[in-house]
Coordinates of C-alpha atoms and ligand atoms in Angstrom, one line a residue:
X16 CA -12.7 7.5 5.8
X17 CA -12.3 5.2 2.7
X18 CA -9.0 3.4 2.4
X19 CA -7.5 5.8 -0.2
X20 CA -7.3 8.6 -1.2
X21 CA -7.0 9.4 2.8
X22 CA -7.3 12.9 4.1
X23 CA -4.8 15.1 2.8
X24 CA -3.2 17.3 5.4
X25 CA -3.3 21.2 4.6
X26 CA 0.5 21.6 4.2
X27 CA 0.5 18.9 1.7
X28 CA -2.7 20.3 -0.4
X29 CA -0.9 23.7 -0.1
X30 CA 1.8 22.1 -2.1
X31 CA -0.3 21.2 -4.9
X32 CA -1.9 24.6 -5.1
X33 CA 1.7 26.2 -5.6
X34 CA 2.4 28.0 -8.6
X35 CA 3.8 25.3 -11.0
X36 CA 7.6 25.9 -12.0
X37 CA 9.5 24.2 -15.1
X38 CA 10.8 20.7 -14.2
X39 CA 14.3 22.1 -14.8
X40 CA 13.8 24.8 -12.4
X41 CA 16.9 24.7 -10.0
X42 CA 14.7 24.9 -6.7
X43 CA 12.4 21.9 -8.0
X44 CA 15.4 19.8 -9.1
X45 CA 16.9 20.4 -5.6
X46 CA 13.4 19.4 -3.9
X47 CA 13.0 16.3 -6.1
X48 CA 16.8 15.3 -5.4
X49 CA 16.3 15.6 -1.4
X50 CA 13.0 13.6 -1.9
X51 CA 14.2 10.6 -3.8
X52 CA 17.3 10.5 -1.2
X53 CA 15.0 10.6 1.7
X54 CA 12.8 7.9 0.4
X55 CA 16.1 5.6 -0.1
X56 CA 17.3 6.3 3.1
X57 CA 14.3 5.8 5.1
X58 CA 13.0 2.6 3.5
X59 CA 16.5 1.4 3.7
X60 CA 17.9 0.3 0.4
X61 CA 21.2 0.4 -1.4
X62 CA 19.3 -0.2 -4.5
X63 CA 17.1 2.6 -6.4
X64 CA 14.0 4.5 -5.9
X65 CA 11.7 5.5 -8.7
X66 CA 9.1 8.4 -8.3
X67 CA 6.9 8.3 -11.5
X68 CA 3.6 9.7 -12.3
X69 CA 0.8 7.0 -12.4
X70 CA -1.0 4.9 -9.7
X71 CA -0.5 1.8 -7.7
X72 CA -1.7 -0.5 -10.6
X73 CA 1.1 1.3 -13.0
X74 CA 3.6 0.4 -10.2
X75 CA 2.4 -3.3 -10.5
X76 CA 3.1 -3.3 -13.9
X77 CA 6.5 -1.7 -13.6
X78 CA 7.4 -4.3 -11.1
X79 CA 6.6 -7.2 -13.4
X80 CA 7.9 -5.3 -16.5
X81 CA 11.3 -4.8 -15.1
X82 CA 11.8 -8.3 -13.5
X83 CA 10.3 -10.8 -15.9
X84 CA 10.2 -11.8 -19.5
X85 CA 7.8 -13.8 -21.6
X86 CA 7.6 -17.4 -20.4
X87 CA 9.1 -16.8 -17.0
X88 CA 7.3 -18.5 -14.0
X89 CA 5.5 -16.3 -11.5
X90 CA 4.2 -17.3 -8.2
X91 CA 1.2 -15.1 -6.9
X92 CA 0.4 -15.2 -3.3
X93 CA -3.1 -13.7 -2.9
X94 CA -5.3 -12.5 0.0
X95 CA -7.9 -10.9 -1.9
X96 CA -9.0 -8.7 -4.9
X97 CA -5.6 -6.6 -5.2
X98 CA -3.6 -9.8 -5.1
X99 CA -5.7 -11.3 -7.7
X100 CA -5.1 -8.2 -9.9
X101 CA -1.4 -9.8 -10.6
X102 CA -2.9 -12.6 -12.2
X103 CA -4.3 -11.0 -15.3
X104 CA -1.3 -8.6 -15.3
X105 CA 1.1 -11.5 -15.5
X106 CA -0.8 -13.7 -17.9
X107 CA -1.1 -10.7 -20.5
X108 CA 2.5 -10.5 -20.3
X109 CA 2.8 -14.1 -21.4
X110 CA 4.1 -15.3 -17.9
X111 CA 3.4 -18.8 -16.5
X112 CA 1.2 -17.9 -13.4
X113 CA 0.7 -20.0 -10.4
X114 CA -1.4 -18.7 -7.8
X115 CA -1.8 -19.5 -3.8
X116 CA -5.1 -17.9 -2.8
X117 CA -6.3 -17.8 0.8
X118 CA -9.7 -17.8 1.9
X119 CA -10.8 -13.9 2.5
X120 CA -9.6 -13.1 5.9
X121 CA -6.9 -15.6 6.3
X122 CA -3.3 -15.9 4.8
X123 CA -1.4 -18.4 3.0
X124 CA 0.7 -20.2 5.3
X125 CA 4.6 -19.3 4.6
X126 CA 5.3 -22.9 4.9
X127 CA 2.8 -23.5 1.7
X128 CA 4.6 -20.7 -0.1
X129 CA 8.0 -22.7 0.5
X130 CA 6.6 -25.8 -0.6
X131 CA 5.3 -24.2 -3.8
X132 CA 8.6 -22.4 -4.3
X133 CA 10.4 -25.9 -4.0
X134 CA 8.1 -27.6 -6.7
X135 CA 9.6 -25.5 -9.7
X136 CA 12.0 -22.6 -10.5
X137 CA 10.2 -19.4 -10.3
X138 CA 11.7 -16.3 -11.5
X139 CA 9.3 -13.9 -9.4
X140 CA 7.0 -14.0 -6.3
X141 CA 4.5 -11.3 -5.6
X142 CA 2.9 -10.7 -2.1
X143 CA 0.4 -8.1 -1.5
X144 CA 1.3 -6.4 1.9
X145 CA -1.9 -5.2 2.9
X146 CA -4.7 -6.5 0.7
X147 CA -7.2 -3.6 0.8
X148 CA -10.3 -5.8 -0.2
X149 CA -9.9 -8.1 3.0
X150 CA -7.7 -5.9 5.5
X151 CA -5.2 -9.0 5.7
X152 CA -1.7 -8.0 6.2
X153 CA 0.9 -10.6 4.8
X154 CA 4.1 -11.7 7.1
X155 CA 6.3 -10.1 4.5
X156 CA 9.2 -10.2 6.9
X157 CA 8.8 -13.8 7.3
X158 CA 8.5 -14.7 3.8
X159 CA 11.5 -12.3 3.2
X160 CA 13.6 -14.6 5.5
X161 CA 12.4 -17.9 3.9
X162 CA 13.0 -17.1 0.3
X163 CA 16.7 -16.6 1.1
X164 CA 17.2 -20.2 0.2
X165 CA 16.0 -19.5 -3.3
X166 CA 18.5 -18.2 -6.0
X167 CA 17.4 -15.7 -8.5
X168 CA 13.9 -15.1 -7.4
X169 CA 12.7 -11.6 -7.4
X170 CA 10.5 -10.9 -4.2
X171 CA 7.7 -8.3 -5.3
X172 CA 5.8 -6.6 -2.5
X173 CA 2.7 -4.4 -3.3
X174 CA 2.9 -1.9 -0.4
X175 CA 0.0 0.0 -1.9
X176 CA -2.1 -0.2 1.2
X177 CA 0.7 -0.5 3.6
X178 CA 3.9 1.5 2.9
X179 CA 4.1 4.5 5.5
X180 CA 1.6 2.9 7.8
X181 CA 2.9 -0.9 8.4
X182 CA 6.5 -1.7 9.0
X183 CA 8.5 -2.3 5.9
X184 CA 12.2 -2.4 5.0
X185 CA 13.5 -3.1 1.5
X186 CA 16.9 -4.5 2.1
X187 CA 16.3 -5.8 5.7
X188 CA 13.2 -7.7 4.5
X189 CA 15.0 -9.3 1.7
X190 CA 12.5 -7.3 -0.6
X191 CA 13.7 -7.1 -4.3
X192 CA 10.8 -4.5 -5.4
X193 CA 8.5 -2.7 -3.2
X194 CA 5.8 -0.2 -4.6
X195 CA 3.2 2.0 -3.5
X196 CA 0.9 4.9 -4.4
X197 CA 0.9 8.6 -2.9
X198 CA -2.9 8.6 -2.0
X199 CA -2.8 6.0 0.9
X200 CA -0.5 6.0 4.2
X201 CA 1.6 9.0 2.7
X202 CA -1.6 11.0 2.7
X203 CA -1.2 12.6 -0.6
X204 CA -3.8 12.8 -3.4
X205 CA -3.6 10.0 -6.0
X206 CA -1.2 10.3 -8.8
X207 CA 2.3 9.1 -8.2
X208 CA 3.7 5.7 -7.9
X209 CA 6.9 5.0 -5.6
X210 CA 9.0 1.9 -6.5
X211 CA 11.9 0.9 -4.8
X212 CA 14.1 -1.7 -6.4
X213 CA 16.8 -3.4 -4.5
X214 CA 20.4 -4.3 -6.1
X215 CA 19.1 -8.0 -7.1
X216 CA 16.1 -6.3 -9.0
X217 CA 18.5 -3.9 -10.8
X218 CA 20.8 -7.0 -11.6
X219 CA 17.6 -8.7 -12.9
X220 CA 16.5 -5.7 -15.1
X221 CA 20.1 -5.5 -16.7
X222 CA 19.9 -9.2 -17.6
X223 CA 16.6 -8.6 -19.6
X224 CA 18.1 -6.3 -22.0
X225 CA 15.5 -4.2 -23.9
X226 CA 12.1 -4.7 -22.7
X227 CA 8.8 -4.2 -24.5
X228 CA 7.5 -1.4 -22.1
X229 CA 8.6 2.1 -22.5
X230 CA 7.1 4.6 -20.0
X231 CA 7.8 2.1 -17.0
X232 CA 11.2 0.8 -18.1
X233 CA 13.8 1.4 -15.1
X234 CA 16.4 2.2 -17.6
X235 CA 14.2 5.3 -19.1
X236 CA 13.7 6.7 -15.6
X237 CA 17.1 5.8 -14.0
X238 CA 18.9 8.9 -15.4
X239 CA 16.2 11.0 -13.9
X240 CA 16.3 9.5 -10.7
X241 CA 19.9 10.1 -10.4
X242 CA 19.9 13.6 -11.6
X243 CA 16.5 15.1 -11.8
X244 CA 17.4 17.9 -14.1
X245 CA 17.6 15.3 -17.0
X246 CA 14.4 14.6 -19.0
X247 CA 12.7 11.6 -19.8
X248 CA 8.8 12.3 -19.2
X249 CA 7.6 15.4 -17.7
X250 CA 7.4 14.8 -13.8
X251 CA 4.3 15.7 -12.1
X252 CA 6.0 18.9 -10.4
X253 CA 3.2 19.7 -8.0
X254 CA 2.6 16.1 -6.9
X255 CA 6.4 15.7 -6.2
X256 CA 6.4 18.7 -3.9
X257 CA 3.2 17.3 -2.0
X258 CA 5.0 13.9 -1.6
X259 CA 8.1 15.8 -0.3
X260 CA 5.9 17.7 2.2
X261 CA 4.3 14.3 3.4
X262 CA 8.1 12.8 3.7
X263 CA 8.7 16.0 5.8
X264 CA 5.8 15.2 7.8
X265 CA 7.0 11.6 8.3
X266 CA 10.5 12.7 9.2
X267 CA 9.2 15.1 12.0
X268 CA 7.0 12.3 13.4
X269 CA 9.6 9.8 12.9
X270 CA 9.1 6.5 10.7
X271 CA 9.0 4.0 13.6
X272 CA 6.7 6.3 15.8
X273 CA 4.3 6.7 12.8
X274 CA 4.4 2.8 12.7
X275 CA 3.6 2.7 16.4
X276 CA 0.8 5.1 16.1
X277 CA -0.8 3.1 13.3
X278 CA -0.6 0.1 15.5
X279 CA -2.3 1.8 18.3
X280 CA -5.0 3.5 16.1
X281 CA -5.7 0.4 14.1
X282 CA -6.1 -1.9 17.1
X283 CA -8.3 0.7 19.0
X284 CA -10.6 1.1 16.0
X285 CA -10.9 -2.7 15.6
X286 CA -11.6 -3.0 19.2
X287 CA -14.3 -0.3 19.2
X288 CA -15.9 -1.8 16.0
X289 CA -16.0 -5.3 17.8
X290 CA -17.7 -3.7 20.7
X291 CA -20.3 -2.4 18.6
X292 CA -21.1 -5.8 17.2
X293 CA -19.1 -5.8 14.0
X294 CA -16.9 -8.6 13.0
X295 CA -13.3 -7.9 11.7
X296 CA -12.8 -10.1 8.5
X297 CA -9.1 -10.6 9.0
X298 CA -8.1 -13.2 11.5
X299 CA -6.2 -12.2 14.5
X300 CA -2.5 -12.4 13.7
X301 CA -2.9 -11.0 10.2
X302 CA -4.8 -8.0 10.6
X303 CA -3.6 -4.8 9.1
X304 CA -3.6 -1.7 11.1
X305 CA -3.9 0.5 8.1
X306 CA -7.7 -0.1 7.6
X307 CA -10.7 -2.1 9.1
X308 CA -12.8 -4.4 6.9
X309 CA -15.8 -5.5 9.1
X310 CA -18.9 -7.3 8.7
X311 CA -22.1 -6.1 9.5
X312 CA -24.3 -7.6 12.4
X313 CA -27.4 -9.1 11.6
X314 CA -30.3 -7.0 10.7
X315 CA -28.3 -4.1 9.1
X316 CA -28.7 -3.0 5.5
X317 CA -25.4 -2.0 3.9
X318 CA -26.8 0.7 1.5
X319 CA -29.0 2.3 4.2
X320 CA -26.1 2.3 6.9
X321 CA -23.7 3.8 4.6
X322 CA -26.1 6.3 3.3
X323 CA -27.1 7.5 6.8
X324 CA -23.4 7.5 7.8
X325 CA -22.6 9.7 4.6
X326 CA -25.4 12.1 5.4
X327 CA -23.7 12.4 8.8
X328 CA -20.4 13.2 7.2
X329 CA -18.6 10.1 7.1
X330 CA -17.8 8.2 4.0
X331 CA -16.6 4.4 4.1
X332 CA -15.9 2.0 1.2
X333 CA -18.2 -1.1 0.7
X334 CA -17.2 -4.5 0.6
X335 CA -15.8 -6.1 -2.7
X336 CA -16.8 -9.3 -4.4
X337 CA -18.5 -11.8 -2.1
X338 CA -18.6 -9.2 0.6
X339 CA -20.4 -6.5 -1.3
X340 CA -23.4 -5.5 1.0
X341 CA -21.9 -7.4 3.8
X342 CA -19.2 -5.4 4.8
X343 CA -17.7 -2.0 5.0
X344 CA -14.1 -0.7 5.0
X345 CA -12.7 2.1 7.0
X346 CA -9.3 3.5 6.4
X347 CA -7.3 4.8 9.4
X348 CA -3.8 5.5 7.8
X349 CA -1.7 8.3 6.9
X350 CA -1.9 11.6 8.5
X351 CA -5.3 10.7 10.1
X352 CA -6.3 12.8 13.0
X353 CA -7.2 11.2 16.3
X354 CA -10.1 13.5 17.0
X355 CA -11.5 12.5 13.8
X356 CA -11.3 8.9 14.9
X357 CA -13.2 9.6 17.9
X358 CA -15.9 11.5 15.8
X359 CA -16.1 8.6 13.5
X360 CA -16.8 5.9 16.1
X361 CA -19.4 8.3 17.7
X362 CA -21.1 8.8 14.2
X363 CA -21.1 5.0 13.7
X364 CA -22.9 4.6 17.1
X365 CA -25.3 7.3 16.0
X366 CA -26.2 5.9 12.8
X367 CA -26.5 2.2 14.3
X368 CA -29.1 3.8 16.7
X369 CA -30.8 5.6 13.9
X370 CA -31.1 2.4 11.7
X371 CA -32.6 0.7 14.9
X372 CA -29.8 -1.3 16.0
X373 CA -29.6 -1.9 19.9
X374 CA -26.7 -0.1 20.4
X375 CA -25.3 1.2 23.9
X376 CA -24.3 4.9 22.9
X377 CA -20.9 5.4 24.0
X378 CA -19.8 1.8 24.3
X379 CA -17.7 1.9 21.1
X380 CA -16.3 5.4 22.3
X381 CA -15.4 4.1 25.8
X382 CA -13.4 1.2 24.1
X383 CA -11.6 3.4 21.7
X384 CA -10.7 6.1 24.3
X385 CA -9.4 3.5 26.7
X386 CA -7.3 1.6 23.9
X387 CA -5.8 5.1 22.6
X388 CA -5.1 5.9 26.4
X389 CA -2.9 2.8 26.9
Ligands
LIG28 N1 -2.7 -2.8 -4.7 C1 -3.5 -2.4 -3.5 C2 -3.3 -3.3 -2.3 C3 -4.5 -1.5 -3.6 O1 -5.1 -1.1 -2.5 C4 -4.5 -0.7 -4.6 C5 -5.8 0.2 -4.7 N2 -6.7 0.2 -3.9 C6 -3.7 -1.1 -5.8 C7 -3.0 -1.9 -5.7 C8 -3.9 -0.3 -7.0 O2 -3.9 1.0 -7.0 P1 -4.4 2.3 -7.7 O3 -5.9 2.2 -7.4 O4 -3.6 3.5 -7.4 O5 -4.1 1.9 -9.3

């Protein structure tokens, strides 16, 4: 139940166990092509999509490398640990970095971002859609609307803990670059980065000329993404198949239905956890639905709670930075099973009881069931 990797459905797992074929095998080329086309259509962009072996962090680097050059100004909006990750990444590249950071659990108001963007010319803006360290969901659509007044600003959205679980559309939201990894709401094993680049982003890439980076250069991959028979660097054949199966599952469910399911499940889990005495770190109005980051009620020791929970078959993640020891993080994104969520809340109740917390058994479960039935 950690927020990534998330549970991998059997049919997706099976794709990773298939006999590997040559990347030039006509059947693989066809599969890869269909996958790329689906990703573009479903996340609605007239631009490009890249599926490249690597993790979310590589995608962060790919986004920055293809949209900025040394000396450019970048504004980083951060709601936690993963927003902060952009700071060092951009500084190493020789960018001038300004940071707008919220208190953990809150968001930077859109008006504040607007004021900052007026204060000087920025070439790029980064926003983390859901910061996994805080469970805060940024108003990426609203920010996308607001930035229309700024010419030549590349809007980069980190969707690692959001894409395929929280609503996101590339062109509709005025996003220039959106990226994610396979291990979260797509429900695939870790190992692939998915990056959408809209037309403005591709125009920016063109104007940069030759960039220092090699493996993550859009222009190295573009011919492969247009014609997967071409070679630049060996694609992760089995992971591509696994992602294709994940996309097929999403198509069968319906992307909008998937978002609605995440909404319902996220709110239900948060209500149940609150009912048990936990405090959701993210404020109302900016709570992600892909995971819950909750602070312990007084008297619960993080290490023994999580150890007992693990012995009972449920693994959650600990809090990061100042929240280490004070909070746990529970993912409920991707192809998560409703029965598992019921079992998880029941297990949390049982463990609370075991560690001596005055819990009314069934109280969290009751809330969860009622919320799920609504
Ligand atoms: N951004 C966010 C929001 C994340 O949650 C993560 C990973 N948890 C990353 C970036 C980095 O991704 P990866 O670990 O796949 O490199």
